[in-house]
PDB file of N, CA and C in Angstrom:
ATOM      1  N   UNK A 108      -2.726  -0.089 -14.428  1.00  0.00           N
ATOM      2  CA  UNK A 108      -2.888  -1.576 -13.533  1.00  0.00           C
ATOM      3  C   UNK A 108      -1.985  -1.820 -12.571  1.00  0.00           C
ATOM      4  N   UNK A 109      -2.576  -2.380 -11.284  1.00  0.00           N
ATOM      5  CA  UNK A 109      -1.912  -2.077 -10.127  1.00  0.00           C
ATOM      6  C   UNK A 109      -1.362  -3.273  -9.904  1.00  0.00           C
ATOM      7  N   UNK A 110      -0.270  -3.161  -8.579  1.00  0.00           N
ATOM      8  CA  UNK A 110       0.537  -4.856  -8.357  1.00  0.00           C
ATOM      9  C   UNK A 110      -0.175  -5.805  -7.925  1.00  0.00           C
ATOM     10  N   UNK A 111      -1.248  -5.835  -7.514  1.00  0.00           N
ATOM     11  CA  UNK A 111      -2.569  -6.562  -6.884  1.00  0.00           C
ATOM     12  C   UNK A 111      -2.687  -7.445  -8.318  1.00  0.00           C
ATOM     13  N   UNK A 112      -3.170  -6.467  -9.182  1.00  0.00           N
ATOM     14  CA  UNK A 112      -3.618  -7.100 -10.329  1.00  0.00           C
ATOM     15  C   UNK A 112      -2.236  -8.102 -11.149  1.00  0.00           C
ATOM     16  N   UNK A 113      -1.252  -7.275 -11.155  1.00  0.00           N
ATOM     17  CA  UNK A 113      -0.444  -8.453 -12.018  1.00  0.00           C
ATOM     18  C   UNK A 113      -0.367  -9.239 -11.047  1.00  0.00           C
ATOM     19  N   UNK A 114       0.134  -9.474  -9.820  1.00  0.00           N
ATOM     20  CA  UNK A 114      -0.006 -10.480  -8.893  1.00  0.00           C
ATOM     21  C   UNK A 114      -0.528 -12.152  -9.284  1.00  0.00           C
ATOM     22  N   UNK A 115      -1.833 -11.666  -9.898  1.00  0.00           N
ATOM     23  CA  UNK A 115      -2.922 -12.485 -10.104  1.00  0.00           C
ATOM     24  C   UNK A 115      -2.940 -12.770 -11.190  1.00  0.00           C
ATOM     25  N   UNK A 116      -2.250 -12.144 -12.038  1.00  0.00           N
ATOM     26  CA  UNK A 116      -2.165 -12.750 -13.716  1.00  0.00           C
ATOM     27  C   UNK A 116      -2.232 -13.982 -13.790  1.00  0.00           C
ATOM     28  N   UNK A 117      -2.939 -14.637 -15.222  1.00  0.00           N
ATOM     29  CA  UNK A 117      -2.165 -15.724 -15.642  1.00  0.00           C
ATOM     30  C   UNK A 117      -1.730 -15.699 -17.018  1.00  0.00           C
ATOM     31  N   UNK A 118      -1.306 -16.405 -17.603  1.00  0.00           N
ATOM     32  CA  UNK A 118      -0.685 -16.335 -19.225  1.00  0.00           C
ATOM     33  C   UNK A 118      -1.908 -15.345 -20.054  1.00  0.00           C
ATOM     34  N   UNK A 119      -2.923 -15.383 -20.129  1.00  0.00           N
ATOM     35  CA  UNK A 119      -4.336 -15.154 -21.050  1.00  0.00           C
ATOM     36  C   UNK A 119      -4.105 -13.483 -20.709  1.00  0.00           C
ATOM     37  N   UNK A 120      -4.065 -13.123 -19.240  1.00  0.00           N
ATOM     38  CA  UNK A 120      -4.275 -11.727 -18.891  1.00  0.00           C
ATOM     39  C   UNK A 120      -2.625 -10.911 -19.407  1.00  0.00           C
ATOM     40  N   UNK A 121      -1.661 -11.377 -18.967  1.00  0.00           N
ATOM     41  CA  UNK A 121      -0.073 -11.109 -19.672  1.00  0.00           C
ATOM     42  C   UNK A 121      -0.529 -10.889 -21.120  1.00  0.00           C
ATOM     43  N   UNK A 122      -0.719 -12.003 -21.831  1.00  0.00           N
ATOM     44  CA  UNK A 122      -0.509 -11.559 -23.266  1.00  0.00           C
ATOM     45  C   UNK A 122      -1.432 -10.795 -23.540  1.00  0.00           C
ATOM     46  N   UNK A 123      -3.061 -10.411 -22.871  1.00  0.00           N
ATOM     47  CA  UNK A 123      -3.686  -9.158 -23.674  1.00  0.00           C
ATOM     48  C   UNK A 123      -3.089  -7.877 -22.864  1.00  0.00           C
ATOM     49  N   UNK A 124      -2.606  -7.822 -22.031  1.00  0.00           N
ATOM     50  CA  UNK A 124      -2.132  -6.624 -21.403  1.00  0.00           C
ATOM     51  C   UNK A 124      -0.914  -6.122 -22.361  1.00  0.00           C
ATOM     52  N   UNK A 125       0.059  -6.938 -23.011  1.00  0.00           N
ATOM     53  CA  UNK A 125       0.919  -6.544 -23.841  1.00  0.00           C
ATOM     54  C   UNK A 125       0.802  -7.099 -25.039  1.00  0.00           C
ATOM     55  N   UNK A 126      -0.418  -7.390 -25.645  1.00  0.00           N
ATOM     56  CA  UNK A 126      -0.324  -7.595 -27.208  1.00  0.00           C
ATOM     57  C   UNK A 126       0.257  -6.699 -28.228  1.00  0.00           C
ATOM     58  N   UNK A 127       0.237  -5.143 -27.512  1.00  0.00           N
ATOM     59  CA  UNK A 127       1.010  -4.635 -28.962  1.00  0.00           C
ATOM     60  C   UNK A 127       1.864  -4.056 -28.031  1.00  0.00           C
ATOM     61  N   UNK A 128       3.145  -4.570 -27.145  1.00  0.00           N
ATOM     62  CA  UNK A 128       4.252  -4.372 -26.624  1.00  0.00           C
ATOM     63  C   UNK A 128       5.276  -5.401 -26.506  1.00  0.00           C
ATOM     64  N   UNK A 129       6.600  -4.525 -26.615  1.00  0.00           N
ATOM     65  CA  UNK A 129       7.682  -5.792 -26.516  1.00  0.00           C
ATOM     66  C   UNK A 129       7.451  -6.807 -24.907  1.00  0.00           C
ATOM     67  N   UNK A 130       6.914  -6.016 -23.861  1.00  0.00           N
ATOM     68  CA  UNK A 130       7.039  -6.431 -23.130  1.00  0.00           C
ATOM     69  C   UNK A 130       6.200  -7.873 -23.163  1.00  0.00           C
ATOM     70  N   UNK A 131       5.504  -8.243 -24.262  1.00  0.00           N
ATOM     71  CA  UNK A 131       4.771  -9.379 -24.028  1.00  0.00           C
ATOM     72  C   UNK A 131       5.687 -10.840 -24.242  1.00  0.00           C
ATOM     73  N   UNK A 132       7.155 -10.281 -24.493  1.00  0.00           N
ATOM     74  CA  UNK A 132       8.250 -11.598 -24.433  1.00  0.00           C
ATOM     75  C   UNK A 132       8.466 -11.724 -23.054  1.00  0.00           C
ATOM     76  N   UNK A 133       8.046 -11.125 -22.278  1.00  0.00           N
ATOM     77  CA  UNK A 133       8.797 -11.372 -20.558  1.00  0.00           C
ATOM     78  C   UNK A 133       7.824 -12.275 -20.305  1.00  0.00           C
ATOM     79  N   UNK A 134       8.489 -13.223 -19.505  1.00  0.00           N
ATOM     80  CA  UNK A 134       7.872 -14.398 -18.993  1.00  0.00           C
ATOM     81  C   UNK A 134       6.777 -14.117 -17.651  1.00  0.00           C
ATOM     82  N   UNK A 135       5.867 -14.825 -17.709  1.00  0.00           N
ATOM     83  CA  UNK A 135       4.742 -14.135 -16.553  1.00  0.00           C
ATOM     84  C   UNK A 135       5.659 -14.515 -15.074  1.00  0.00           C
ATOM     85  N   UNK A 136       6.183 -15.577 -15.034  1.00  0.00           N
ATOM     86  CA  UNK A 136       7.001 -15.693 -13.702  1.00  0.00           C
ATOM     87  C   UNK A 136       7.911 -14.566 -13.405  1.00  0.00           C
ATOM     88  N   UNK A 137       8.640 -14.589 -14.439  1.00  0.00           N
ATOM     89  CA  UNK A 137       9.407 -12.620 -13.695  1.00  0.00           C
ATOM     90  C   UNK A 137       8.724 -11.763 -13.735  1.00  0.00           C
ATOM     91  N   UNK A 138       7.766 -11.458 -14.164  1.00  0.00           N
ATOM     92  CA  UNK A 138       6.953 -10.238 -14.092  1.00  0.00           C
ATOM     93  C   UNK A 138       6.298 -10.458 -13.052  1.00  0.00           C
ATOM     94  N   UNK A 139       5.916 -11.506 -12.298  1.00  0.00           N
ATOM     95  CA  UNK A 139       5.121 -11.698 -10.786  1.00  0.00           C
ATOM     96  C   UNK A 139       6.038 -11.370  -9.943  1.00  0.00           C
ATOM     97  N   UNK A 140       7.265 -12.122 -10.096  1.00  0.00           N
ATOM     98  CA  UNK A 140       8.538 -11.971  -8.973  1.00  0.00           C
ATOM     99  C   UNK A 140       8.742 -10.040  -8.823  1.00  0.00           C
ATOM    100  N   UNK A 141       8.860  -9.516 -10.385  1.00  0.00           N
ATOM    101  CA  UNK A 141       9.551  -8.575 -10.146  1.00  0.00           C
ATOM    102  C   UNK A 141       8.121  -7.489  -9.220  1.00  0.00           C
ATOM    103  N   UNK A 142       6.888  -8.168  -9.713  1.00  0.00           N
ATOM    104  CA  UNK A 142       5.870  -7.033  -9.300  1.00  0.00           C
ATOM    105  C   UNK A 142       5.805  -7.381  -7.286  1.00  0.00           C
ATOM    106  N   UNK A 143       6.409  -8.640  -7.096  1.00  0.00           N
ATOM    107  CA  UNK A 143       6.466  -8.704  -5.840  1.00  0.00           C
ATOM    108  C   UNK A 143       7.584  -8.090  -5.388  1.00  0.00           C
ATOM    109  N   UNK A 144       8.827  -7.791  -5.958  1.00  0.00           N
ATOM    110  CA  UNK A 144       9.724  -6.894  -5.140  1.00  0.00           C
ATOM    111  C   UNK A 144       9.692  -5.651  -5.011  1.00  0.00           C
ATOM    112  N   UNK A 145       8.735  -5.288  -6.153  1.00  0.00           N
ATOM    113  CA  UNK A 145       7.651  -3.937  -5.992  1.00  0.00           C
ATOM    114  C   UNK A 145       6.923  -3.871  -5.193  1.00  0.00           C
ATOM    115  N   UNK A 146       5.892  -4.707  -4.760  1.00  0.00           N
ATOM    116  CA  UNK A 146       5.241  -4.460  -3.488  1.00  0.00           C
ATOM    117  C   UNK A 146       5.723  -4.446  -2.400  1.00  0.00           C
ATOM    118  N   UNK A 147       6.997  -5.406  -2.319  1.00  0.00           N
ATOM    119  CA  UNK A 147       7.603  -5.427  -1.019  1.00  0.00           C
ATOM    120  C   UNK A 147       8.398  -4.141  -0.865  1.00  0.00           C
ATOM    121  N   UNK A 148       8.724  -3.371  -1.593  1.00  0.00           N
ATOM    122  CA  UNK A 148       9.147  -1.991  -1.229  1.00  0.00           C
ATOM    123  C   UNK A 148       8.294  -0.788  -1.063  1.00  0.00           C
ATOM    124  N   UNK A 149       7.074  -1.120  -1.588  1.00  0.00           N
ATOM    125  CA  UNK A 149       5.778  -0.479  -1.340  1.00  0.00           C
ATOM    126  C   UNK A 149       5.486  -0.432   0.101  1.00  0.00           C
ATOM    127  N   UNK A 150       5.675  -1.462   0.660  1.00  0.00           N
ATOM    128  CA  UNK A 150       4.965  -2.204   1.984  1.00  0.00           C
ATOM    129  C   UNK A 150       5.775  -2.208   3.130  1.00  0.00           C
ATOM    130  N   UNK A 151       7.358  -1.777   2.718  1.00  0.00           N
ATOM    131  CA  UNK A 151       8.170  -1.234   3.681  1.00  0.00           C
ATOM    132  C   UNK A 151       7.899   0.100   4.248  1.00  0.00           C
ATOM    133  N   UNK A 152       7.022   0.973   3.321  1.00  0.00           N
ATOM    134  CA  UNK A 152       6.387   2.365   3.497  1.00  0.00           C
ATOM    135  C   UNK A 152       5.060   2.437   3.837  1.00  0.00           C
ATOM    136  N   UNK A 153       4.357   1.651   3.415  1.00  0.00           N
ATOM    137  CA  UNK A 153       2.816   2.051   3.585  1.00  0.00           C
ATOM    138  C   UNK A 153       2.148   0.400   3.926  1.00  0.00           C
ATOM    139  N   UNK A 154       1.009   1.058   5.017  1.00  0.00           N
ATOM    140  CA  UNK A 154       0.668   0.091   4.858  1.00  0.00           C
ATOM    141  C   UNK A 154      -0.596  -0.457   4.342  1.00  0.00           C
ATOM    142  N   UNK A 155      -0.523  -1.549   3.771  1.00  0.00           N
ATOM    143  CA  UNK A 155      -1.809  -2.364   2.659  1.00  0.00           C
ATOM    144  C   UNK A 155      -2.368  -3.540   2.873  1.00  0.00           C
ATOM    145  N   UNK A 156      -3.254  -4.061   3.623  1.00  0.00           N
ATOM    146  CA  UNK A 156      -3.246  -5.370   4.208  1.00  0.00           C
ATOM    147  C   UNK A 156      -3.868  -6.313   3.100  1.00  0.00           C
ATOM    148  N   UNK A 157      -4.653  -5.869   1.839  1.00  0.00           N
ATOM    149  CA  UNK A 157      -4.908  -6.675   1.048  1.00  0.00           C
ATOM    150  C   UNK A 157      -3.707  -7.014  -0.129  1.00  0.00           C
ATOM    151  N   UNK A 158      -2.462  -5.869  -0.016  1.00  0.00           N
ATOM    152  CA  UNK A 158      -1.679  -6.700  -0.903  1.00  0.00           C
ATOM    153  C   UNK A 158      -0.953  -7.417  -0.369  1.00  0.00           C
ATOM    154  N   UNK A 159      -0.736  -7.442   1.049  1.00  0.00           N
ATOM    155  CA  UNK A 159       0.176  -8.238   2.207  1.00  0.00           C
ATOM    156  C   UNK A 159      -0.635  -9.398   2.143  1.00  0.00           C
ATOM    157  N   UNK A 160      -1.738  -9.531   2.024  1.00  0.00           N
ATOM    158  CA  UNK A 160      -2.565 -10.557   2.039  1.00  0.00           C
ATOM    159  C   UNK A 160      -2.116 -11.613   0.623  1.00  0.00           C
ATOM    160  N   UNK A 161      -2.360 -10.853  -0.571  1.00  0.00           N
ATOM    161  CA  UNK A 161      -1.998 -11.437  -2.031  1.00  0.00           C
ATOM    162  C   UNK A 161      -0.641 -12.328  -1.856  1.00  0.00           C
ATOM    163  N   UNK A 162       0.273 -11.475  -1.023  1.00  0.00           N
ATOM    164  CA  UNK A 162       1.852 -11.931  -0.938  1.00  0.00           C
ATOM    165  C   UNK A 162       1.688 -13.259  -0.013  1.00  0.00           C
ATOM    166  N   UNK A 163       1.327 -13.170   0.937  1.00  0.00           N
ATOM    167  CA  UNK A 163       0.984 -14.187   1.941  1.00  0.00           C
ATOM    168  C   UNK A 163       0.468 -15.789   1.057  1.00  0.00           C
ATOM    169  N   UNK A 164      -0.804 -15.145   0.191  1.00  0.00           N
ATOM    170  CA  UNK A 164      -1.140 -16.179  -0.322  1.00  0.00           C
ATOM    171  C   UNK A 164      -0.144 -17.448  -1.326  1.00  0.00           C
ATOM    172  N   UNK A 165       0.118 -16.159  -1.986  1.00  0.00           N
ATOM    173  CA  UNK A 165       1.589 -16.312  -3.107  1.00  0.00           C
ATOM    174  C   UNK A 165       2.214 -17.785  -2.464  1.00  0.00           C
ATOM    175  N   UNK A 166       2.981 -17.269  -1.301  1.00  0.00           N
ATOM    176  CA  UNK A 166       3.842 -17.633  -0.658  1.00  0.00           C
ATOM    177  C   UNK A 166       3.620 -18.982   0.129  1.00  0.00           C
ATOM    178  N   UNK A 167       2.338 -19.105   0.347  1.00  0.00           N
ATOM    179  CA  UNK A 167       2.040 -20.335   0.777  1.00  0.00           C
ATOM    180  C   UNK A 167       1.501 -21.399   0.015  1.00  0.00           C
ATOM    181  N   UNK A 168       1.297 -21.082  -1.303  1.00  0.00           N
ATOM    182  CA  UNK A 168       0.774 -21.882  -2.419  1.00  0.00           C
ATOM    183  C   UNK A 168       1.756 -22.963  -3.289  1.00  0.00           C
ATOM    184  N   UNK A 169       1.649 -24.086  -2.640  1.00  0.00           N
ATOM    185  CA  UNK A 169       2.241 -24.826  -3.375  1.00  0.00           C
ATOM    186  C   UNK A 169       2.304 -25.259  -5.193  1.00  0.00           C
ATOM    187  N   UNK A 170       1.429 -24.771  -5.396  1.00  0.00           N
ATOM    188  CA  UNK A 170       1.317 -24.738  -7.182  1.00  0.00           C
ATOM    189  C   UNK A 170       1.557 -23.370  -7.318  1.00  0.00           C
ATOM    190  N   UNK A 171       2.364 -22.646  -6.601  1.00  0.00           N
ATOM    191  CA  UNK A 171       3.254 -21.364  -7.272  1.00  0.00           C
ATOM    192  C   UNK A 171       4.118 -21.875  -7.962  1.00  0.00           C
ATOM    193  N   UNK A 172       4.838 -21.315  -9.026  1.00  0.00           N
ATOM    194  CA  UNK A 172       6.085 -21.784  -9.608  1.00  0.00           C
ATOM    195  C   UNK A 172       7.571 -21.253  -8.300  1.00  0.00           C
ATOM    196  N   UNK A 173       8.128 -22.230  -8.117  1.00  0.00           N
ATOM    197  CA  UNK A 173       9.097 -21.722  -7.110  1.00  0.00           C
ATOM    198  C   UNK A 173      10.190 -20.730  -7.450  1.00  0.00           C
ATOM    199  N   UNK A 174      10.130 -19.673  -8.481  1.00  0.00           N
ATOM    200  CA  UNK A 174      10.691 -18.380  -8.608  1.00  0.00           C
ATOM    201  C   UNK A 174       9.658 -17.587  -7.907  1.00  0.00           C
ATOM    202  N   UNK A 175       8.411 -17.444  -7.969  1.00  0.00           N
ATOM    203  CA  UNK A 175       7.687 -16.548  -7.479  1.00  0.00           C
ATOM    204  C   UNK A 175       7.223 -17.050  -6.149  1.00  0.00           C
ATOM    205  N   UNK A 176       7.118 -18.536  -5.686  1.00  0.00           N
ATOM    206  CA  UNK A 176       6.897 -18.588  -4.380  1.00  0.00           C
ATOM    207  C   UNK A 176       8.000 -18.362  -3.589  1.00  0.00           C
ATOM    208  N   UNK A 177       9.289 -18.376  -3.822  1.00  0.00           N
ATOM    209  CA  UNK A 177      10.376 -17.978  -3.171  1.00  0.00           C
ATOM    210  C   UNK A 177      10.169 -16.531  -2.907  1.00  0.00           C
ATOM    211  N   UNK A 178      10.117 -15.824  -3.924  1.00  0.00           N
ATOM    212  CA  UNK A 178      10.365 -14.493  -4.031  1.00  0.00           C
ATOM    213  C   UNK A 178       9.638 -13.744  -2.613  1.00  0.00           C
ATOM    214  N   UNK A 179       8.347 -14.114  -2.888  1.00  0.00           N
ATOM    215  CA  UNK A 179       7.257 -13.716  -1.970  1.00  0.00           C
ATOM    216  C   UNK A 179       7.530 -14.198  -0.525  1.00  0.00           C
ATOM    217  N   UNK A 180       7.793 -15.541  -0.264  1.00  0.00           N
ATOM    218  CA  UNK A 180       8.266 -15.573   1.352  1.00  0.00           C
ATOM    219  C   UNK A 180       9.614 -14.756   1.694  1.00  0.00           C
ATOM    220  N   UNK A 181      10.441 -14.284   0.460  1.00  0.00           N
ATOM    221  CA  UNK A 181      11.525 -13.468   0.616  1.00  0.00           C
ATOM    222  C   UNK A 181      11.424 -12.274   0.867  1.00  0.00           C
ATOM    223  N   UNK A 182      10.241 -11.568   0.338  1.00  0.00           N
ATOM    224  CA  UNK A 182       9.382 -10.356   0.457  1.00  0.00           C
ATOM    225  C   UNK A 182       8.834 -10.334   1.889  1.00  0.00           C
ATOM    226  N   UNK A 183       7.986 -11.251   2.301  1.00  0.00           N
ATOM    227  CA  UNK A 183       7.351 -11.231   3.382  1.00  0.00           C
ATOM    228  C   UNK A 183       8.269 -11.338   4.549  1.00  0.00           C
ATOM    229  N   UNK A 184       9.364 -11.959   4.232  1.00  0.00           N
ATOM    230  CA  UNK A 184      10.383 -12.040   5.711  1.00  0.00           C
ATOM    231  C   UNK A 184      11.235 -10.660   5.776  1.00  0.00           C
ATOM    232  N   UNK A 185      11.095 -10.046   4.559  1.00  0.00           N
ATOM    233  CA  UNK A 185      11.831  -8.461   4.731  1.00  0.00           C
ATOM    234  C   UNK A 185      10.827  -7.345   5.484  1.00  0.00           C
ATOM    235  N   UNK A 186       9.795  -7.766   5.133  1.00  0.00           N
ATOM    236  CA  UNK A 186       8.370  -6.619   5.722  1.00  0.00           C
ATOM    237  C   UNK A 186       8.247  -6.911   7.262  1.00  0.00           C
ATOM    238  N   UNK A 187       8.377  -8.580   7.717  1.00  0.00           N
ATOM    239  CA  UNK A 187       7.911  -8.703   9.183  1.00  0.00           C
ATOM    240  C   UNK A 187       9.288  -8.322   9.514  1.00  0.00           C
ATOM    241  N   UNK A 188      10.766  -8.348   8.973  1.00  0.00           N
ATOM    242  CA  UNK A 188      11.787  -8.077   9.942  1.00  0.00           C
ATOM    243  C   UNK A 188      11.729  -6.460  10.194  1.00  0.00           C
ATOM    244  N   UNK A 189      11.205  -5.905   9.318  1.00  0.00           N
ATOM    245  CA  UNK A 189      11.249  -3.950   9.451  1.00  0.00           C
ATOM    246  C   UNK A 189       9.964  -3.987  10.393  1.00  0.00           C
ATOM    247  N   UNK A 190       8.906  -4.577  10.063  1.00  0.00           N
ATOM    248  CA  UNK A 190       7.790  -4.355  11.246  1.00  0.00           C
ATOM    249  C   UNK A 190       7.911  -4.633  12.645  1.00  0.00           C
ATOM    250  N   UNK A 191       9.092  -5.344  12.796  1.00  0.00           N
ATOM    251  CA  UNK A 191       9.452  -6.242  14.088  1.00  0.00           C
ATOM    252  C   UNK A 191      10.346  -5.022  14.636  1.00  0.00           C
ATOM    253  N   UNK A 192      10.859  -4.240  13.810  1.00  0.00           N
ATOM    254  CA  UNK A 192      11.954  -3.093  14.088  1.00  0.00           C
ATOM    255  C   UNK A 192      13.379  -3.520  14.216  1.00  0.00           C
ATOM    256  N   UNK A 193      13.543  -4.704  13.528  1.00  0.00           N
ATOM    257  CA  UNK A 193      14.791  -5.211  13.197  1.00  0.00           C
ATOM    258  C   UNK A 193      15.616  -4.454  12.134  1.00  0.00           C
ATOM    259  N   UNK A 194      16.622  -3.994  12.301  1.00  0.00           N
ATOM    260  CA  UNK A 194      17.396  -3.394  11.243  1.00  0.00           C
ATOM    261  C   UNK A 194      18.240  -4.075   9.824  1.00  0.00           C
ATOM    262  N   UNK A 195      18.387  -5.497  10.145  1.00  0.00           N
ATOM    263  CA  UNK A 195      19.083  -6.552   9.860  1.00  0.00           C
ATOM    264  C   UNK A 195      20.340  -6.519   9.868  1.00  0.00           C
ATOM    265  N   UNK A 196      21.104  -5.709  10.926  1.00  0.00           N
ATOM    266  CA  UNK A 196      22.250  -6.112  11.606  1.00  0.00           C
ATOM    267  C   UNK A 196      22.036  -6.400  12.916  1.00  0.00           C
ATOM    268  N   UNK A 197      22.715  -7.474  13.077  1.00  0.00           N
ATOM    269  CA  UNK A 197      22.952  -8.223  14.246  1.00  0.00           C
ATOM    270  C   UNK A 197      24.784  -8.051  14.994  1.00  0.00           C
ATOM    271  N   UNK A 198      24.299  -7.479  16.132  1.00  0.00           N
ATOM    272  CA  UNK A 198      26.115  -7.058  16.524  1.00  0.00           C
ATOM    273  C   UNK A 198      26.626  -8.260  17.440  1.00  0.00           C
ATOM    274  N   UNK A 199      25.533  -9.215  17.611  1.00  0.00           N
ATOM    275  CA  UNK A 199      26.098 -10.693  17.810  1.00  0.00           C
ATOM    276  C   UNK A 199      27.131 -11.617  17.017  1.00  0.00           C
ATOM    277  N   UNK A 200      26.388 -11.244  15.833  1.00  0.00           N
ATOM    278  CA  UNK A 200      27.288 -11.947  14.530  1.00  0.00           C
ATOM    279  C   UNK A 200      28.752 -11.094  14.358  1.00  0.00           C
ATOM    280  N   UNK A 201      29.084  -9.975  14.771  1.00  0.00           N
ATOM    281  CA  UNK A 201      30.386  -9.433  14.521  1.00  0.00           C
ATOM    282  C   UNK A 201      31.715  -9.785  15.330  1.00  0.00           C
ATOM    283  N   UNK A 202      32.320 -10.444  15.001  1.00  0.00           N
ATOM    284  CA  UNK A 202      33.599 -11.014  15.627  1.00  0.00           C
ATOM    285  C   UNK A 202      34.286 -10.048  16.494  1.00  0.00           C
TER     286      UNK A 202
END
């Protein structure tokens, strides 16, 4: 099972995947949040346009739960900073 698949799951998909596992107790929002974080880590080192487009869709979908949508936005911000060559350190912010 890939990250894109998990990011597109609904509750029925989650239940089917973890029917005989303790992971069936994990809430779908938390599972998708964790998949977004893993996807962000992967995308910091690899180019994968379909995965990035999935994250962009989630980030802009008002119907997504806030936890999932906000995480997608944070992941995109981090990826964008890295691809633009930002290190996250702003020397002008140091006193």
